[in-house]
Amino acid sequence: MSTARQQILGRIRSGLKRGPLTEQQQAHLSQELKSRKRTTQPARAKVTGQTALDDFKAMAIEVATEIVNLANLEELPQAMSQLMQDSNLTQQPLVLAKEPDLVALNWAAAGITTDIRVSTKGDSVSLTNSLCGVAETGTLVLRSSPNSPTTLNLFPDIHCAVLHKHSIVAGYEDAWDWVRDGGIPRTVNFITGPSRSADLEQTLRMGAHGPKRLVIFLL
Amino acid sequence: MDINSPDFIARSKSALENADLQKALTNLKAGFPGKRKKAMARMPEFDTMRDQAVEIKNKVIENLDYYLETFETKVQDNGGQVHWARNADDACQTILGICRSVDAKTVTKGKSMVTEEINLNKFLEKHSVTPVETDLGEYILQLRGDHPSHIIAPAIHLNLPQVSDIFAEKHKLPRKEDPAELMQEARDIMRDHFVAADVGITGANFFVAETGSTMIVTNEGNGDLTQTLPKVHIVVTSIEKCVPTLEDLSLFMRLLSRSATGQESAVYNTLSSGPKQAGDQDGPEQFHVVLVDNGRSSMVGDEQQDMLRCIRCSACMNHCPVYSQIGGHAYGWVYPGPMGAVLTPKMIGIEQAGHLPNASTFCGKCEAVCPVRIPLPSLMRTWRERQFDKGQGPAASRYGIQIWAALAQRPWLYHAMTRIAIPMMKLWSGQKNRISSLPLARGWTIWRDLPAPEGKTFMQQWSKKNKEQQP
């Protein structure tokens, strides 16, 4: 036990005019930490079904996230090809997460070269899956894993992510439940729109250090 | 950051005369408060959420030792390390030690006010480690040798031409005036830094005892790149930023962005738990959390304890009539505005920061907008009282207060004085009924006339009215 640690904890306890908490008090707090007890959630964070879907879309669009509706995953290579053509990126590789369902798609038929790796400087476009979407703010949630490196969410100019409608939850608390159920990963990204900055004269401008565009393929 | 708070009055005067600064400050008045108001209108439960945030933060402080120890255990379970720092020196030495252990030459930095508080950049430079600020505003300031004037919009005191100038000078590229081009230039240059850095340092808006996680809340994505690419991630945060659970964190996520910029959510709310895990292809190999005290533990159980609830949203300064006139640099240290007026005396001493809690009209707007309901005006008043008890402050105001107190405690004398003063002031005002100069009140009358009192004193009128009403 370091001196600094002892001193800081000691000063806190003397400020509170008590010694360390009793075992019983600690057990009570420990129980609380495991309880998943929610504070009052706003009505917006308790919606279900079609409302959740509509809210998610409306909020996402409000923060300049682009949504492309797809009927099934097989449509994805063609939709991606269209996006890359529209953005003059046909000569660029698609940096792809090592997700089995994405890797298995027929990219070559859509004229797309894929690179399955982490992202680095100079990458134009990436594609990942996502864990869930949160209706209350149109937020996309991603968890890091061997198949979903965090750099893919951050480095490329355009980040594209697949989101299934049944993975749209109402509030942040629901998303944390999904995160906990898979075990807490190194990184959880709650992403609400493409990167921006207001550091130049207090005017919000898009395209700071993260992706300039965030595209959701909604299934 | 060097301490300039004792020069508050001179710095305020020069701020008021600085045309560039005054122009930049108009952006603040036009921006954050209106956006916050719109966000409030869309969240009818906001006041209930504020009450719950107060409850949670108070519970955290009452059990802070428990939550910090639990957090430490969880970080260790996740494969990370927690370092305890009593003060700036402890923190800087710890961070340097980690940097040296991996032979770091450059470190990238996400935005962090705690690292300003401990003066980390200067310390690292002195020991041959180059820090690179990656937040756009902070980067501009670093190029200029400048410091933040606002806790979430650090370069709020600058106008676009000043950014064009410093980029052209330091990047040795043609001068650009278009904001989009300037942003692209910074983006391109910063990408090399992100990749080259050996260590990434970020702050944390919150840390979670339940899971041993830290969270940063940003719009640019620079903090995320800072903490993902280098092989070491160091989180520098302070002991009061603890929340118990992810559920509690959800509440604070809802409060923070709306109170700060009026956004429904910041773009990136990122949770970090330990180093990269088995099989992960990217992410840091080491995860360190430096828990900085720097005076905070002495606020527990103290008159200023409520200040430990602060989540650094900046709503108080965004709405402050004093801050919006003089900007953040006038305050002379890291934390400006009302929250700074309460916190700074604790950290650098009331002897040095005495002007700050006095720089308030007590209009109460700061308390009204605070998401965790910190009674900022009464905490500032507490500092004023301490100052008075210590015999500090200008002699004129000390004597003035003593005379006032003597009068206020003797109503008969007070009434006698006002009965004499009113006709005297009336006489002094002449025919205009307005007083254009008054001994001891030149600071007031230099800008405007004081209307002369008319008729009798309040107490005279009151007793007259009472007599009339008696049967």
Tab-separated table of C-alpha atoms in Angstrom, chain B residues 5-381:
chain	number	residue	atom	x	y	z
B	5	SER	CA	-4.957	35.205	-10.157
B	6	PRO	CA	-3.618	37.989	-7.892
B	7	ASP	CA	-3.645	40.259	-10.977
B	8	PHE	CA	-7.336	39.614	-11.595
B	9	ILE	CA	-8.366	43.276	-11.612
B	10	ALA	CA	-5.662	44.420	-14.022
B	11	ARG	CA	-6.322	41.407	-16.249
B	12	SER	CA	-10.069	42.113	-16.277
B	13	LYS	CA	-9.445	45.714	-17.287
B	14	SER	CA	-7.226	44.726	-20.167
B	15	ALA	CA	-9.757	42.053	-21.204
B	16	LEU	CA	-12.479	44.682	-21.421
B	17	GLU	CA	-10.249	46.834	-23.609
B	18	ASN	CA	-9.195	43.931	-25.870
B	19	ALA	CA	-11.312	44.285	-29.027
B	20	ASP	CA	-10.393	40.821	-30.390
B	21	LEU	CA	-11.378	39.163	-27.142
B	22	GLN	CA	-14.636	41.079	-26.912
B	23	LYS	CA	-15.485	40.002	-30.453
B	24	ALA	CA	-14.717	36.357	-29.631
B	25	LEU	CA	-16.821	36.499	-26.471
B	26	THR	CA	-19.887	37.507	-28.464
B	27	ASN	CA	-19.760	33.969	-29.943
B	28	LEU	CA	-20.188	32.544	-26.460
B	29	LYS	CA	-23.188	34.685	-25.659
B	30	ALA	CA	-24.802	33.735	-28.965
B	31	GLY	CA	-24.006	30.040	-28.637
B	32	PHE	CA	-24.110	27.739	-25.631
B	33	PRO	CA	-26.898	29.265	-23.463
B	34	GLY	CA	-29.465	29.211	-26.275
B	35	LYS	CA	-28.559	25.665	-27.279
B	36	ARG	CA	-28.800	24.490	-23.688
B	37	LYS	CA	-32.229	26.045	-23.371
B	38	LYS	CA	-33.467	24.197	-26.466
B	39	ALA	CA	-32.133	20.886	-25.134
B	40	MET	CA	-33.874	21.492	-21.788
B	41	ALA	CA	-37.174	22.026	-23.577
B	42	ARG	CA	-36.844	18.576	-25.153
B	43	MET	CA	-36.166	16.836	-21.823
B	44	PRO	CA	-39.061	17.419	-19.428
B	45	GLU	CA	-37.514	15.095	-16.831
B	46	PHE	CA	-34.366	17.202	-16.558
B	47	ASP	CA	-35.059	18.608	-13.097
B	48	THR	CA	-35.815	15.171	-11.674
B	49	MET	CA	-32.577	13.948	-13.214
B	50	ARG	CA	-30.704	16.812	-11.557
B	51	ASP	CA	-32.108	15.842	-8.151
B	52	GLN	CA	-31.005	12.267	-8.664
B	53	ALA	CA	-27.560	13.376	-9.787
B	54	VAL	CA	-27.204	15.341	-6.542
B	55	GLU	CA	-28.199	12.257	-4.542
B	56	ILE	CA	-25.751	10.003	-6.368
B	57	LYS	CA	-22.847	12.425	-6.103
B	58	ASN	CA	-23.515	13.014	-2.407
B	59	LYS	CA	-23.567	9.265	-1.840
B	60	VAL	CA	-20.273	8.918	-3.698
B	61	ILE	CA	-18.628	11.567	-1.524
B	62	GLU	CA	-19.999	10.076	1.698
B	63	ASN	CA	-18.460	6.730	0.700
B	64	LEU	CA	-15.599	7.939	-1.473
B	65	ASP	CA	-12.985	5.731	0.190
B	66	TYR	CA	-15.067	2.639	-0.580
B	67	TYR	CA	-15.728	3.590	-4.208
B	68	LEU	CA	-12.090	4.456	-4.913
B	69	GLU	CA	-10.858	1.172	-3.460
B	70	THR	CA	-13.489	-0.767	-5.394
B	71	PHE	CA	-12.558	1.063	-8.599
B	72	GLU	CA	-8.892	0.222	-8.018
B	73	THR	CA	-9.642	-3.470	-7.536
B	74	LYS	CA	-11.737	-3.578	-10.713
B	75	VAL	CA	-9.067	-1.803	-12.775
B	76	GLN	CA	-6.560	-4.389	-11.560
B	77	ASP	CA	-8.981	-7.211	-12.407
B	78	ASN	CA	-9.151	-5.759	-15.924
B	79	GLY	CA	-5.346	-5.848	-16.162
B	80	GLY	CA	-4.715	-2.149	-15.526
B	81	GLN	CA	-3.016	-0.183	-12.763
B	82	VAL	CA	-4.147	2.647	-10.500
B	83	HIS	CA	-1.680	5.247	-9.235
B	84	TRP	CA	-2.534	7.614	-6.383
B	85	ALA	CA	-1.253	11.183	-6.566
B	86	ARG	CA	-1.554	13.525	-3.578
B	87	ASN	CA	-0.557	16.568	-5.583
B	88	ALA	CA	0.787	17.846	-8.902
B	89	ASP	CA	4.308	16.635	-8.201
B	90	ASP	CA	3.191	13.076	-7.391
B	91	ALA	CA	1.102	12.982	-10.554
B	92	CYS	CA	3.795	14.369	-12.870
B	93	GLN	CA	6.464	12.030	-11.463
B	94	THR	CA	4.184	9.014	-11.876
B	95	ILE	CA	3.348	9.909	-15.478
B	96	LEU	CA	6.980	10.562	-16.327
B	97	GLY	CA	7.909	7.228	-14.759
B	98	ILE	CA	5.449	5.398	-17.000
B	99	CYS	CA	6.680	7.313	-20.071
B	100	ARG	CA	10.303	6.462	-19.274
B	101	SER	CA	9.482	2.787	-18.704
B	102	VAL	CA	8.586	2.524	-22.391
B	103	ASP	CA	11.256	4.990	-23.498
B	104	ALA	CA	8.617	7.410	-24.787
B	105	LYS	CA	9.720	10.313	-26.967
B	106	THR	CA	6.320	11.796	-27.770
B	107	VAL	CA	2.954	11.539	-26.079
B	108	THR	CA	-0.359	12.541	-27.594
B	109	LYS	CA	-2.865	14.136	-25.272
B	110	GLY	CA	-6.629	14.328	-25.271
B	111	LYS	CA	-8.231	17.335	-23.648
B	112	SER	CA	-7.782	17.303	-19.882
B	113	MET	CA	-8.145	20.136	-17.383
B	114	VAL	CA	-6.537	18.031	-14.640
B	115	THR	CA	-3.324	17.910	-16.696
B	116	GLU	CA	-3.496	21.726	-16.906
B	117	GLU	CA	-3.939	21.797	-13.150
B	118	ILE	CA	-0.786	19.732	-12.585
B	119	ASN	CA	1.109	21.613	-15.322
B	120	LEU	CA	1.990	18.348	-17.016
B	121	ASN	CA	3.128	19.658	-20.409
B	122	LYS	CA	5.812	21.888	-18.954
B	123	PHE	CA	7.032	19.059	-16.737
B	124	LEU	CA	7.252	16.540	-19.585
B	125	GLU	CA	9.049	19.013	-21.861
B	126	LYS	CA	11.600	19.683	-19.134
B	127	HIS	CA	12.287	15.950	-19.029
B	128	SER	CA	12.630	15.529	-22.802
B	129	VAL	CA	9.215	14.016	-23.500
B	130	THR	CA	7.260	15.964	-26.123
B	131	PRO	CA	3.536	16.339	-25.431
B	132	VAL	CA	1.232	16.949	-28.401
B	133	GLU	CA	-2.243	18.303	-27.716
B	134	THR	CA	-4.694	16.662	-30.134
B	135	ASP	CA	-7.965	18.506	-29.425
B	136	LEU	CA	-8.212	21.170	-32.125
B	137	GLY	CA	-8.633	24.022	-29.662
B	138	GLU	CA	-5.867	22.785	-27.374
B	139	TYR	CA	-3.569	22.223	-30.360
B	140	ILE	CA	-4.054	25.819	-31.528
B	141	LEU	CA	-3.243	27.008	-28.015
B	142	GLN	CA	-0.149	24.831	-27.786
B	143	LEU	CA	1.163	26.274	-31.060
B	144	ARG	CA	0.589	29.777	-29.690
B	145	GLY	CA	2.122	29.037	-26.288
B	146	ASP	CA	-1.294	29.932	-24.922
B	147	HIS	CA	-3.619	28.345	-22.345
B	148	PRO	CA	-7.313	27.394	-22.272
B	149	SER	CA	-9.724	30.158	-21.317
B	150	HIS	CA	-12.728	27.861	-20.991
B	151	ILE	CA	-12.984	24.305	-19.661
B	152	ILE	CA	-14.706	22.758	-22.689
B	153	ALA	CA	-14.077	25.334	-25.438
B	154	PRO	CA	-10.444	26.091	-24.700
B	155	ALA	CA	-9.789	28.484	-27.602
B	156	ILE	CA	-12.983	30.477	-27.193
B	157	HIS	CA	-10.946	33.686	-26.827
B	158	LEU	CA	-9.560	33.419	-30.361
B	159	ASN	CA	-10.922	34.538	-33.713
B	160	LEU	CA	-10.354	32.799	-37.031
B	161	PRO	CA	-7.564	35.097	-38.350
B	162	GLN	CA	-5.480	34.302	-35.280
B	163	VAL	CA	-5.773	30.594	-36.097
B	164	SER	CA	-4.875	31.237	-39.762
B	165	ASP	CA	-1.785	33.150	-38.650
B	166	ILE	CA	-0.442	30.565	-36.249
B	167	PHE	CA	-1.054	27.628	-38.635
B	168	ALA	CA	0.738	29.437	-41.476
B	169	GLU	CA	3.654	30.293	-39.199
B	170	LYS	CA	4.086	26.897	-37.524
B	171	HIS	CA	3.078	24.528	-40.320
B	172	LYS	CA	5.002	26.500	-42.961
B	173	LEU	CA	2.112	26.075	-45.390
B	174	PRO	CA	0.187	28.710	-47.362
B	175	ARG	CA	-2.117	30.734	-45.109
B	176	LYS	CA	-5.704	29.489	-45.160
B	177	GLU	CA	-8.787	31.387	-44.112
B	178	ASP	CA	-11.531	28.866	-44.756
B	179	PRO	CA	-12.380	27.075	-41.480
B	180	ALA	CA	-12.908	23.757	-43.273
B	181	GLU	CA	-9.427	23.967	-44.813
B	182	LEU	CA	-7.878	24.857	-41.470
B	183	MET	CA	-9.562	21.879	-39.895
B	184	GLN	CA	-8.340	19.581	-42.670
B	185	GLU	CA	-4.791	20.874	-42.211
B	186	ALA	CA	-4.897	20.079	-38.485
B	187	ARG	CA	-6.451	16.680	-39.230
B	188	ASP	CA	-3.672	15.741	-41.664
B	189	ILE	CA	-0.883	16.837	-39.350
B	190	MET	CA	-2.428	15.202	-36.303
B	191	ARG	CA	-2.710	11.804	-37.998
B	192	ASP	CA	1.082	11.506	-38.050
B	193	HIS	CA	1.218	12.328	-34.356
B	194	PHE	CA	-1.445	9.771	-33.475
B	195	VAL	CA	0.557	7.035	-35.183
B	196	ALA	CA	3.972	8.114	-33.912
B	197	ALA	CA	3.125	8.584	-30.229
B	198	ASP	CA	4.464	6.089	-27.704
B	199	VAL	CA	1.987	7.020	-24.997
B	200	GLY	CA	-1.528	8.463	-25.140
B	201	ILE	CA	-2.781	10.546	-22.220
B	202	THR	CA	-6.446	11.366	-21.759
B	203	GLY	CA	-8.547	12.706	-18.945
B	204	ALA	CA	-11.825	11.145	-17.850
B	205	ASN	CA	-15.166	12.827	-17.491
B	206	PHE	CA	-16.269	9.970	-15.274
B	207	PHE	CA	-14.950	6.707	-13.894
B	208	VAL	CA	-17.116	3.782	-12.882
B	209	ALA	CA	-16.522	1.858	-9.642
B	210	GLU	CA	-18.665	-1.116	-10.687
B	211	THR	CA	-16.579	-1.989	-13.757
B	212	GLY	CA	-13.216	-0.238	-13.260
B	213	SER	CA	-13.832	1.806	-16.403
B	214	THR	CA	-13.144	5.407	-17.410
B	215	MET	CA	-15.214	7.463	-19.847
B	216	ILE	CA	-14.292	10.367	-22.093
B	217	VAL	CA	-16.940	12.552	-23.715
B	218	THR	CA	-15.794	14.340	-26.883
B	219	ASN	CA	-16.926	15.574	-30.283
B	220	GLU	CA	-13.771	15.409	-32.348
B	221	GLY	CA	-12.621	11.821	-31.855
B	222	ASN	CA	-9.106	12.953	-30.981
B	223	GLY	CA	-9.324	11.492	-27.489
B	224	ASP	CA	-10.315	8.133	-28.936
B	225	LEU	CA	-7.419	8.048	-31.369
B	226	THR	CA	-5.116	9.197	-28.553
B	227	GLN	CA	-6.091	6.276	-26.339
B	228	THR	CA	-6.338	3.588	-29.033
B	229	LEU	CA	-3.145	3.861	-31.106
B	230	PRO	CA	-0.177	4.109	-28.679
B	231	LYS	CA	0.967	1.081	-26.721
B	232	VAL	CA	0.291	2.809	-23.391
B	233	HIS	CA	-2.886	4.617	-22.337
B	234	ILE	CA	-2.650	6.819	-19.245
B	235	VAL	CA	-5.863	8.266	-17.835
B	236	VAL	CA	-5.289	11.291	-15.627
B	237	THR	CA	-8.355	12.071	-13.578
B	238	SER	CA	-9.360	13.370	-10.169
B	239	ILE	CA	-10.862	11.448	-7.274
B	240	GLU	CA	-14.323	13.072	-7.325
B	241	LYS	CA	-15.150	12.023	-10.907
B	242	CYS	CA	-16.399	8.662	-9.649
B	243	VAL	CA	-19.870	7.288	-10.349
B	244	PRO	CA	-20.974	3.947	-8.853
B	245	THR	CA	-22.540	2.067	-11.804
B	246	LEU	CA	-23.167	2.148	-15.544
B	247	GLU	CA	-26.793	3.050	-14.761
B	248	ASP	CA	-25.598	6.087	-12.835
B	249	LEU	CA	-23.241	6.894	-15.701
B	250	SER	CA	-26.244	6.938	-18.067
B	251	LEU	CA	-27.810	9.693	-15.990
B	252	PHE	CA	-24.645	11.790	-16.067
B	253	MET	CA	-24.222	11.247	-19.820
B	254	ARG	CA	-27.701	12.729	-20.248
B	255	LEU	CA	-26.881	15.706	-18.046
B	256	LEU	CA	-23.399	16.556	-19.281
B	257	SER	CA	-23.780	17.198	-23.012
B	258	ARG	CA	-27.048	19.049	-22.650
B	259	SER	CA	-25.662	21.309	-19.936
B	260	ALA	CA	-22.395	21.880	-21.774
B	261	THR	CA	-23.026	22.464	-25.472
B	262	GLY	CA	-26.771	21.852	-25.618
B	263	GLN	CA	-26.190	18.695	-27.676
B	264	GLU	CA	-28.533	15.773	-27.090
B	265	SER	CA	-25.367	13.712	-26.898
B	266	ALA	CA	-21.719	14.393	-27.590
B	267	VAL	CA	-20.464	12.473	-30.646
B	268	TYR	CA	-18.137	10.125	-28.762
B	269	ASN	CA	-18.931	8.748	-25.306
B	270	THR	CA	-16.216	6.153	-24.911
B	271	LEU	CA	-15.765	3.643	-22.111
B	272	SER	CA	-12.291	2.193	-21.523
B	273	SER	CA	-11.721	-0.819	-19.319
B	274	GLY	CA	-8.153	-2.030	-19.024
B	275	PRO	CA	-5.644	-2.748	-21.801
B	276	LYS	CA	-6.486	-4.642	-24.975
B	277	GLN	CA	-7.828	-8.124	-24.396
B	278	ALA	CA	-6.735	-11.512	-25.718
B	279	GLY	CA	-7.021	-11.548	-29.504
B	280	ASP	CA	-7.676	-7.784	-29.843
B	281	GLN	CA	-5.854	-6.437	-32.902
B	282	ASP	CA	-5.555	-2.868	-31.673
B	283	GLY	CA	-5.727	-0.927	-28.424
B	284	PRO	CA	-3.036	-0.221	-25.814
B	285	GLU	CA	-0.976	-2.908	-24.114
B	286	GLN	CA	-0.949	-0.981	-20.839
B	287	PHE	CA	-3.721	0.895	-19.049
B	288	HIS	CA	-2.883	3.243	-16.196
B	289	VAL	CA	-5.187	5.469	-14.185
B	290	VAL	CA	-3.611	8.306	-12.212
B	291	LEU	CA	-6.042	9.406	-9.485
B	292	VAL	CA	-5.209	12.991	-8.597
B	293	ASP	CA	-6.224	14.470	-5.248
B	294	ASN	CA	-4.612	17.941	-5.248
B	295	GLY	CA	-6.693	19.382	-2.426
B	296	ARG	CA	-9.946	17.558	-3.124
B	297	SER	CA	-9.808	15.176	-0.162
B	298	SER	CA	-9.588	18.197	2.139
B	299	MET	CA	-12.939	19.404	0.739
B	300	VAL	CA	-14.664	16.289	2.081
B	301	GLY	CA	-16.550	17.284	5.216
B	302	ASP	CA	-15.647	20.921	4.536
B	303	GLU	CA	-17.861	23.927	3.770
B	304	GLN	CA	-16.916	23.512	0.095
B	305	GLN	CA	-17.864	19.826	-0.123
B	306	ASP	CA	-20.759	20.478	-2.526
B	307	MET	CA	-18.195	21.581	-5.107
B	308	LEU	CA	-17.026	17.958	-5.367
B	309	ARG	CA	-20.248	17.228	-7.267
B	310	CYS	CA	-19.042	19.365	-10.204
B	311	ILE	CA	-18.982	17.508	-13.556
B	312	ARG	CA	-17.116	20.315	-15.394
B	313	CYS	CA	-19.906	21.002	-17.887
B	314	SER	CA	-19.175	24.765	-18.026
B	315	ALA	CA	-22.840	25.829	-17.849
B	316	CYS	CA	-22.017	28.173	-14.942
B	317	MET	CA	-19.428	30.139	-16.903
B	318	ASN	CA	-21.482	30.077	-20.112
B	319	HIS	CA	-24.263	31.898	-18.272
B	320	CYS	CA	-22.115	34.160	-16.080
B	321	PRO	CA	-22.378	37.918	-16.724
B	322	VAL	CA	-18.838	38.392	-15.374
B	323	TYR	CA	-17.196	35.571	-17.359
B	324	SER	CA	-18.929	36.660	-20.548
B	325	GLN	CA	-17.432	40.141	-20.209
B	326	ILE	CA	-13.848	39.299	-19.255
B	327	GLY	CA	-13.285	35.746	-20.554
B	328	GLY	CA	-11.377	33.005	-18.787
B	329	HIS	CA	-7.813	34.303	-18.806
B	330	ALA	CA	-8.639	37.171	-16.459
B	331	TYR	CA	-9.201	34.627	-13.687
B	332	GLY	CA	-5.510	33.850	-13.883
B	333	TRP	CA	-5.450	30.079	-13.485
B	334	VAL	CA	-6.946	26.835	-14.828
B	335	TYR	CA	-10.603	27.066	-13.764
B	336	PRO	CA	-12.492	30.272	-14.634
B	337	GLY	CA	-16.028	31.466	-14.020
B	338	PRO	CA	-18.157	30.649	-10.984
B	339	MET	CA	-16.898	27.071	-10.551
B	340	GLY	CA	-13.336	28.403	-10.740
B	341	ALA	CA	-14.121	31.098	-8.193
B	342	VAL	CA	-15.000	28.340	-5.733
B	343	LEU	CA	-12.361	25.768	-6.686
B	344	THR	CA	-9.306	27.934	-7.332
B	345	PRO	CA	-8.975	29.340	-3.773
B	346	LYS	CA	-8.959	25.746	-2.510
B	347	MET	CA	-6.165	24.757	-4.879
B	348	ILE	CA	-3.864	27.760	-4.915
B	349	GLY	CA	-4.958	29.425	-1.645
B	350	ILE	CA	-7.370	32.247	-0.891
B	351	GLU	CA	-4.367	34.578	-0.482
B	352	GLN	CA	-3.677	34.281	-4.211
B	353	ALA	CA	-7.221	33.776	-5.486
B	354	GLY	CA	-9.024	36.252	-3.243
B	355	HIS	CA	-10.407	38.360	-6.080
B	356	LEU	CA	-12.201	35.431	-7.730
B	357	PRO	CA	-15.066	34.811	-5.271
B	358	ASN	CA	-15.542	38.579	-5.210
B	359	ALA	CA	-15.986	38.756	-8.973
B	360	SER	CA	-19.665	37.893	-8.844
B	361	THR	CA	-22.861	39.879	-8.825
B	362	PHE	CA	-24.555	36.939	-7.064
B	363	CYS	CA	-27.210	37.009	-9.756
B	364	GLY	CA	-27.659	33.285	-9.133
B	365	LYS	CA	-27.720	32.188	-12.778
B	366	CYS	CA	-24.812	29.785	-12.213
B	367	GLU	CA	-26.679	27.896	-9.515
B	368	ALA	CA	-29.867	27.937	-11.578
B	369	VAL	CA	-28.212	26.160	-14.538
B	370	CYS	CA	-25.919	23.802	-12.595
B	371	PRO	CA	-26.866	20.180	-13.425
B	372	VAL	CA	-25.762	19.036	-9.969
B	373	ARG	CA	-27.243	22.027	-8.129
B	374	ILE	CA	-24.048	23.337	-6.576
B	375	PRO	CA	-24.907	26.448	-4.520
B	376	LEU	CA	-22.130	28.429	-6.187
B	377	PRO	CA	-23.082	31.895	-4.863
B	378	SER	CA	-23.183	30.706	-1.250
B	379	LEU	CA	-19.881	28.864	-1.679
B	380	MET	CA	-18.363	32.092	-3.035
B	381	ARG	CA	-19.822	33.910	-0.042
